[in-house]
mmCIF file of C-alpha atoms and ligand atoms in Angstrom:
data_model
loop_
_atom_site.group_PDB
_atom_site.id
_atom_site.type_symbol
_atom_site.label_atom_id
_atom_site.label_comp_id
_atom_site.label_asym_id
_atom_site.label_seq_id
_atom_site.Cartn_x
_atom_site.Cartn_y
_atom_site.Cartn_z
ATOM 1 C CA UNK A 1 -15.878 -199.250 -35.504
ATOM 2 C CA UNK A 2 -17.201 -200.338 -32.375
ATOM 3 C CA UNK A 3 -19.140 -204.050 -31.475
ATOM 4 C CA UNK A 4 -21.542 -204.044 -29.414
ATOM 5 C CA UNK A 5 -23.689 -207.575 -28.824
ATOM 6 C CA UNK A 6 -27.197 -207.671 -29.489
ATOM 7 C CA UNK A 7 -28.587 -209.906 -27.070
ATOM 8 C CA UNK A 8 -30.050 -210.161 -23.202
ATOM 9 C CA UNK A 9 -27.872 -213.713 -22.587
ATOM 10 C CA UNK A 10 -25.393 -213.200 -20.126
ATOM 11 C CA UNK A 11 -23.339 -216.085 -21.059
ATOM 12 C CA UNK A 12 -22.969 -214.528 -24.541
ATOM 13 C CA UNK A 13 -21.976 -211.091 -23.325
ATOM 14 C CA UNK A 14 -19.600 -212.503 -21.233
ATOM 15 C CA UNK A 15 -18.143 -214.503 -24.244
ATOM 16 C CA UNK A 16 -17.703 -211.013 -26.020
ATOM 17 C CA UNK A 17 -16.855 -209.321 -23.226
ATOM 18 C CA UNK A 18 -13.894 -211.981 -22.580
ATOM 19 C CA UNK A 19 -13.012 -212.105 -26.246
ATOM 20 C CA UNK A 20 -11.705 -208.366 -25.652
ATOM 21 C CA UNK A 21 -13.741 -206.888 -28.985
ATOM 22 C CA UNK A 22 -16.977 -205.855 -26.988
ATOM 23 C CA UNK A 23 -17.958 -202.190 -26.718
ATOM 24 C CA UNK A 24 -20.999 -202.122 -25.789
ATOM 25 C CA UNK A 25 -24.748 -204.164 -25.453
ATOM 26 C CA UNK A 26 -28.313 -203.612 -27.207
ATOM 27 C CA UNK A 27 -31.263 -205.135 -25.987
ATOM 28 C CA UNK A 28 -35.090 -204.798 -26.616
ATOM 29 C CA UNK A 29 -37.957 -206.312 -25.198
ATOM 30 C CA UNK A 30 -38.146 -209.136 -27.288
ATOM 31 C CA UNK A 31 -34.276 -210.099 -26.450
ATOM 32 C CA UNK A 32 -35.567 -210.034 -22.869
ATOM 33 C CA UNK A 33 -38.626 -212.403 -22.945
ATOM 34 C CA UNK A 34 -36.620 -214.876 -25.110
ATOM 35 C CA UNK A 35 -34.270 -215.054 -21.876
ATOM 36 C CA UNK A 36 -37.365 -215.288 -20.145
ATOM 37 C CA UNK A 37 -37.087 -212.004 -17.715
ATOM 38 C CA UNK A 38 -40.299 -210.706 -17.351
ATOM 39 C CA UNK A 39 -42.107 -207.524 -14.840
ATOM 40 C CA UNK A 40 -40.258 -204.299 -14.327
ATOM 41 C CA UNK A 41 -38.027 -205.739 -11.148
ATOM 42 C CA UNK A 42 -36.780 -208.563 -13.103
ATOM 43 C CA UNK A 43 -35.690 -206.390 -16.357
ATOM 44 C CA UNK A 44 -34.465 -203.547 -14.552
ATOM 45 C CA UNK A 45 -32.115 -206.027 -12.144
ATOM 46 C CA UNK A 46 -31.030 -207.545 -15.694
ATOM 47 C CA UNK A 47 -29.903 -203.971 -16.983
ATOM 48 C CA UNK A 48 -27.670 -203.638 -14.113
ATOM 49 C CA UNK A 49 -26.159 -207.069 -14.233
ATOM 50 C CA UNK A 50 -25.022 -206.720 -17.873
ATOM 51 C CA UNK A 51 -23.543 -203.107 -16.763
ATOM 52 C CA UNK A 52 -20.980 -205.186 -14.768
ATOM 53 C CA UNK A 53 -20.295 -207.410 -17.266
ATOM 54 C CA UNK A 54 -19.407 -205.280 -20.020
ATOM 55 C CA UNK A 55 -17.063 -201.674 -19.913
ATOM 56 C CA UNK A 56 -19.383 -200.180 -22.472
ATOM 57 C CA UNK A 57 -22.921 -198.678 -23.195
ATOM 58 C CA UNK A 58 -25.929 -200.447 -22.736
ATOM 59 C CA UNK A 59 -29.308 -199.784 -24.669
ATOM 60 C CA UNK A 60 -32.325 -200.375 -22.041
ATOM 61 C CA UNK A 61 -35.322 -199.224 -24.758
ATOM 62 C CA UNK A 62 -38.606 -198.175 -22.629
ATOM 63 C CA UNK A 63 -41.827 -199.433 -23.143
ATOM 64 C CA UNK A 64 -43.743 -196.687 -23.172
ATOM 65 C CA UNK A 65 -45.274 -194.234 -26.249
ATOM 66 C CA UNK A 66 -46.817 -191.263 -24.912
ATOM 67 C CA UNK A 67 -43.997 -188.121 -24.186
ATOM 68 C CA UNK A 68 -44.935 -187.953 -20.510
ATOM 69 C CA UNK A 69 -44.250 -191.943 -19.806
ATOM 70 C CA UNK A 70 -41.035 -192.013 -22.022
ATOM 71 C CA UNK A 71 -39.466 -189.552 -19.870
ATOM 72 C CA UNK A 72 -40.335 -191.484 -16.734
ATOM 73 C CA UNK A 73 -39.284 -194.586 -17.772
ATOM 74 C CA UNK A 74 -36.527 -193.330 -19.120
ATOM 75 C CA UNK A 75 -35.241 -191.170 -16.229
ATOM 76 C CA UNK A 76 -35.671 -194.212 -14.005
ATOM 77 C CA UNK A 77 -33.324 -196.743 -16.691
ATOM 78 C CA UNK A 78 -30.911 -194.252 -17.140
ATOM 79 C CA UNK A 79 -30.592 -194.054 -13.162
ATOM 80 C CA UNK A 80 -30.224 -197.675 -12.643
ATOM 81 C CA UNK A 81 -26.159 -197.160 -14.419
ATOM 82 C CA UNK A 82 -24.024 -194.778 -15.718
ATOM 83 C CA UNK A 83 -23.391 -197.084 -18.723
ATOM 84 C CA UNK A 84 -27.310 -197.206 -19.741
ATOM 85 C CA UNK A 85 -28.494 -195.532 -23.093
ATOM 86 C CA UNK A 86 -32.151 -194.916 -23.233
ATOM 87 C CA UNK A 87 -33.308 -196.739 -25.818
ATOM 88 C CA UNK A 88 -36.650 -194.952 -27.574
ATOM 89 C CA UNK A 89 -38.886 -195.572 -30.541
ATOM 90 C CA UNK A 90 -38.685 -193.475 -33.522
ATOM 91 C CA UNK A 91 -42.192 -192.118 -32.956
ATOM 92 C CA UNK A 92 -43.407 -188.477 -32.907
ATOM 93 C CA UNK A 93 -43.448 -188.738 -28.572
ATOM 94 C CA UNK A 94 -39.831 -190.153 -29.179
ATOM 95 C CA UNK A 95 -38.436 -187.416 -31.005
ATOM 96 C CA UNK A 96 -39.764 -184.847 -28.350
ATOM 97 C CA UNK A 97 -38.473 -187.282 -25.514
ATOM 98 C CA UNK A 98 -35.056 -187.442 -27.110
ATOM 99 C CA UNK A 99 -34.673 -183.723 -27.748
ATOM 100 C CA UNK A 100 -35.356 -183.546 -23.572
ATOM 101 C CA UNK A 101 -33.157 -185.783 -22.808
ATOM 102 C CA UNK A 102 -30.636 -184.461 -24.888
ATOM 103 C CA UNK A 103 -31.352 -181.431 -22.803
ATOM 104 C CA UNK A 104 -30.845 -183.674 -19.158
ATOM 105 C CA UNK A 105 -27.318 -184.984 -20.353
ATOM 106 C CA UNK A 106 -29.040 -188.052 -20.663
ATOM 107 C CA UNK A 107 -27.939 -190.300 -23.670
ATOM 108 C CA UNK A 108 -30.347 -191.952 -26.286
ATOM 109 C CA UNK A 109 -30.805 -194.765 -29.206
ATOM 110 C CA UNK A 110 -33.257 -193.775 -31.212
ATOM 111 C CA UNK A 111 -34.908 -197.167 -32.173
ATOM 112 C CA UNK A 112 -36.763 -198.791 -35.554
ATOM 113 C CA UNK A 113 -35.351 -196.610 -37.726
ATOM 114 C CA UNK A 114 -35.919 -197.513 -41.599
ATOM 115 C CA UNK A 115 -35.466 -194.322 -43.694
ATOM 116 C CA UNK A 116 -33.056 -191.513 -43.755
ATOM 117 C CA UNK A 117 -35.733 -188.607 -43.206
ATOM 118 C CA UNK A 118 -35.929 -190.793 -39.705
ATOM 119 C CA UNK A 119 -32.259 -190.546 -39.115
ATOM 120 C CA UNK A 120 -32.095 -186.943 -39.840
ATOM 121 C CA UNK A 121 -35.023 -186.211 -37.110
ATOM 122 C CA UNK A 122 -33.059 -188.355 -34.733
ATOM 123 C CA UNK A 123 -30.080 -186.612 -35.273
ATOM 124 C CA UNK A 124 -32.030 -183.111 -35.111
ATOM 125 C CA UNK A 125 -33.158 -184.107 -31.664
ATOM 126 C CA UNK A 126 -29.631 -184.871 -30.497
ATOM 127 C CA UNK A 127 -29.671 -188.523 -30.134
ATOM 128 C CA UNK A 128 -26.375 -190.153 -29.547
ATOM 129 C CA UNK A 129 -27.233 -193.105 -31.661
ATOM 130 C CA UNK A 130 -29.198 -193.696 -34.484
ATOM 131 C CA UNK A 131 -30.375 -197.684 -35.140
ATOM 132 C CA UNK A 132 -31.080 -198.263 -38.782
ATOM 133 C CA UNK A 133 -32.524 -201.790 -38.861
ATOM 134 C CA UNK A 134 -30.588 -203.538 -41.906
ATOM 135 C CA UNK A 135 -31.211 -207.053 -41.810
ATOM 136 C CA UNK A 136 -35.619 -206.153 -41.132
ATOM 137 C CA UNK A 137 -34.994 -204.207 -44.369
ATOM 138 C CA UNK A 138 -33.221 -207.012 -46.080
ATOM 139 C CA UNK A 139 -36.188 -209.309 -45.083
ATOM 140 C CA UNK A 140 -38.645 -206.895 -47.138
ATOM 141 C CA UNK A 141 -36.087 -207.005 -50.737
ATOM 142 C CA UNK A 142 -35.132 -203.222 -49.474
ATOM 143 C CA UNK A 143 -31.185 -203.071 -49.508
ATOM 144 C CA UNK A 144 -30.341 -201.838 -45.824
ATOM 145 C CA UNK A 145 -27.119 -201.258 -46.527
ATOM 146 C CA UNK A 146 -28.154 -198.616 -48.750
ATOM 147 C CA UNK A 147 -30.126 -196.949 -46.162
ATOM 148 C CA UNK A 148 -26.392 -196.984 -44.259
ATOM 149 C CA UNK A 149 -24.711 -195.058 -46.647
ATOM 150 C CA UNK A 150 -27.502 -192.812 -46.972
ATOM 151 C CA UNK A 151 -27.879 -191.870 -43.530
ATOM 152 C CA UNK A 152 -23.527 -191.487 -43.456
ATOM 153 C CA UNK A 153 -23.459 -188.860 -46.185
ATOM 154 C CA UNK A 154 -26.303 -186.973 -44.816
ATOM 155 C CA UNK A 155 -24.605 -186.999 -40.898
ATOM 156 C CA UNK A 156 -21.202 -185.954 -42.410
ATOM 157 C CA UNK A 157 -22.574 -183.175 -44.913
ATOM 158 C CA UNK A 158 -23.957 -181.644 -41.534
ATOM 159 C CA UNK A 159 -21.230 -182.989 -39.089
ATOM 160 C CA UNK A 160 -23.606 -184.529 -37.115
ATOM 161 C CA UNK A 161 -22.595 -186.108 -33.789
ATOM 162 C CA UNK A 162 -24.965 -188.844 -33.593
ATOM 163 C CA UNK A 163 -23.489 -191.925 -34.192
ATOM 164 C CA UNK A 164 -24.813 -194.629 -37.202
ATOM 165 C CA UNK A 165 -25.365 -198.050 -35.209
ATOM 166 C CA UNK A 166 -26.242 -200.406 -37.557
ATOM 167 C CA UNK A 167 -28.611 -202.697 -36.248
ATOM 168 C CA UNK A 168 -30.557 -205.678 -36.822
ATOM 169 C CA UNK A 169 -27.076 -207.307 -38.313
ATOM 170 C CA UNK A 170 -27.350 -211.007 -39.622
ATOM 171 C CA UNK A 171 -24.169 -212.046 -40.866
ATOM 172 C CA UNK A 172 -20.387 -211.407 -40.996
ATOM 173 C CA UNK A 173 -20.553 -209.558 -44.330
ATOM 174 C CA UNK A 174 -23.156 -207.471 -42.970
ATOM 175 C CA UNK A 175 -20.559 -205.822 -40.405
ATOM 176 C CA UNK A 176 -17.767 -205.899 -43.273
ATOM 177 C CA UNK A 177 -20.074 -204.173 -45.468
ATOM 178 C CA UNK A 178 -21.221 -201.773 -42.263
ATOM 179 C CA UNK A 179 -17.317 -201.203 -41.690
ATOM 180 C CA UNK A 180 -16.233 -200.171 -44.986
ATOM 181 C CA UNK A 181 -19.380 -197.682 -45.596
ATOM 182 C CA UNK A 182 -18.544 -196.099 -41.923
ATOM 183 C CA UNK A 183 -20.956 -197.196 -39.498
ATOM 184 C CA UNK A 184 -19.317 -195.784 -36.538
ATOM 185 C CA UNK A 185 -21.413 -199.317 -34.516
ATOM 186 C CA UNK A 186 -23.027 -202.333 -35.556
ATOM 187 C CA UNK A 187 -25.158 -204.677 -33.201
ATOM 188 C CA UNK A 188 -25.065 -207.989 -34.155
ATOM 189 C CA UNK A 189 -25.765 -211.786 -31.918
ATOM 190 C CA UNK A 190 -22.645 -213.469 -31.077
ATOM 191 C CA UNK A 191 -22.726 -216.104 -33.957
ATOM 192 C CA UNK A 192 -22.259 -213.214 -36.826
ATOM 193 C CA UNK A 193 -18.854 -211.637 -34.601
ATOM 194 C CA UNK A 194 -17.442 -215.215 -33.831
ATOM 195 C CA UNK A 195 -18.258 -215.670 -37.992
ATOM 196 C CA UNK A 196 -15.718 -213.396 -38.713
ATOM 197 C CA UNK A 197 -12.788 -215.525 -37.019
ATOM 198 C CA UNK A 198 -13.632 -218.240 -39.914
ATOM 199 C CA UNK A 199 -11.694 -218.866 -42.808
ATOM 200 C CA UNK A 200 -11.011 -222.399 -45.124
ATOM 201 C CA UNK A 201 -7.347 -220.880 -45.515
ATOM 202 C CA UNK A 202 -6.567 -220.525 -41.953
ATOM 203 C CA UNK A 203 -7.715 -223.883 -40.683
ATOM 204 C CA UNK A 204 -5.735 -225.679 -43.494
ATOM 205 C CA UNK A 205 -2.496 -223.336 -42.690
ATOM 206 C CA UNK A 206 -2.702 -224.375 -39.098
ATOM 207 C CA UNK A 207 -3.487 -227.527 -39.540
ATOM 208 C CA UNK A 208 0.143 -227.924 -42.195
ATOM 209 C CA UNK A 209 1.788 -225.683 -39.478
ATOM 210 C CA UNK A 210 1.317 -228.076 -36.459
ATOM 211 C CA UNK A 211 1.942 -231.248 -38.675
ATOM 212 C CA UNK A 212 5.156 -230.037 -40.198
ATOM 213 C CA UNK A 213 6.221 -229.026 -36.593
ATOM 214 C CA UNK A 214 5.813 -232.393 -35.164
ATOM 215 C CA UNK A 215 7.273 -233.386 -38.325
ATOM 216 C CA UNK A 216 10.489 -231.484 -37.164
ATOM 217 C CA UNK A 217 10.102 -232.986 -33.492
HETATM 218 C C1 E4P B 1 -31.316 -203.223 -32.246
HETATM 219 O O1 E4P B 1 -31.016 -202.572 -31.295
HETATM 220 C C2 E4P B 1 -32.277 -204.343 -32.204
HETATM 221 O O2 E4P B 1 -32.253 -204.901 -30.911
HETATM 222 C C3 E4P B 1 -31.919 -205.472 -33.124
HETATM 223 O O3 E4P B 1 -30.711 -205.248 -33.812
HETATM 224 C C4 E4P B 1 -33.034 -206.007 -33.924
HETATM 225 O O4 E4P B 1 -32.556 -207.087 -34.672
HETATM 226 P P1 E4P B 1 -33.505 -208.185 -35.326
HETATM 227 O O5 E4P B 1 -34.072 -207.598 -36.578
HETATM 228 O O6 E4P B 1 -32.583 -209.327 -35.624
HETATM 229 O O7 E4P B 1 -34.566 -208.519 -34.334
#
């Protein structure tokens, strides 16, 4: 399963990054303005500095919704670095703009996906990931982890290629859970991969470990 960091924060990618787990980055535009970079320049500089932070793939989603504007935008993100993903809205204009960029060689994340007829048109348009939002569906009583194991089945009755990146992750269990269904990615913020280091068990065995040691010394 690969990590990839869902965040804008360089200091936190380079945590991951340096923690040797980190295959890839996701960002959207709200990740952005909560690190405060704002106008085109700014953002598109960003992109490229967490390309040399990381080894992996980075999402850079575009702004725009009309077919004409996606591909654009698009074009000019996934020229900034060979590591960028374009990053586009499940929308009608999406669909059509991922099916052409299939076409290009350029790769995709199809975005704000909530249902498994969504998944199946992403993966019909040849997108290279798929983002099911599972925590967003938590928040409205909707079990996103179901939505996971929907979307897995219906990729490996077909053999599908595009790859189930389970987004929107808000806790440890969350990527356990992801893990043992067969996400082949799950996004998450730093605090929910460092969560998984933590066990009671571990702390207390150290803890005996070092005492009886200086015990012996
Ligand atoms: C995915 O690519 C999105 O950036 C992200 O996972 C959304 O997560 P949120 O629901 O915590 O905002």
């Amino acid at each position: 399963m690969k990590f990839f960091i869902d965040t804008a924060n360089l200091a936190q990618i380079e945590e991951a990054q340096n923690l040797g787990i980190l295959d890839g980055v996701t960002t959207n535009p709200s990740l952005m303005a909560k690190e405060g970079i704002t106008g085109s320049d700014n953002i598109m500089k960003h992109y490229v500095d967490i390309c040399n932070i990381v080894d992996g793939d980075v999402s850079a989603e575009v702004i725009a919704t009309d077919f004409e504007s996606i591909i654009k935008e698009g074009e000019a993100l996934a020229e900034l670095h060979e590591q960028i993903v374009v990053k586009v809205p499940m929308i009608k204009d999406g669909i059509q703009a991922i099916r052409y960029f299939s076409e290009q060689g350029i790769r995709t994340n199809c975005t704000l996906v909530f249902s498994a007829g969504q998944a199946l048109l992403a993966a019909k348009a040849g997108a290279t990931y798929v983002s099911p939002f599972i925590g967003r569906l938590d928040d409205v009583s909707t079990d996103g982890l179901d939505l996971i194991m929907d979307i897995r089945q219906i990729y490996d009755n077909y053999e599908f290629e595009t790859q189930i990146l389970a987004a929107s992750v808000r806790h440890p269990m969350h990527i356990v859970h992801c893990a043992k269904i067969g996400a082949d990615v799950m996004t998450g913020p730093l605090s929910s991969i460092l969560a998984l280091l933590n066990h009671p068990l571990t702390d207390i065995g150290l803890q005996k470990f070092l005492e009886d040691y200086k015990k012996g010394n």
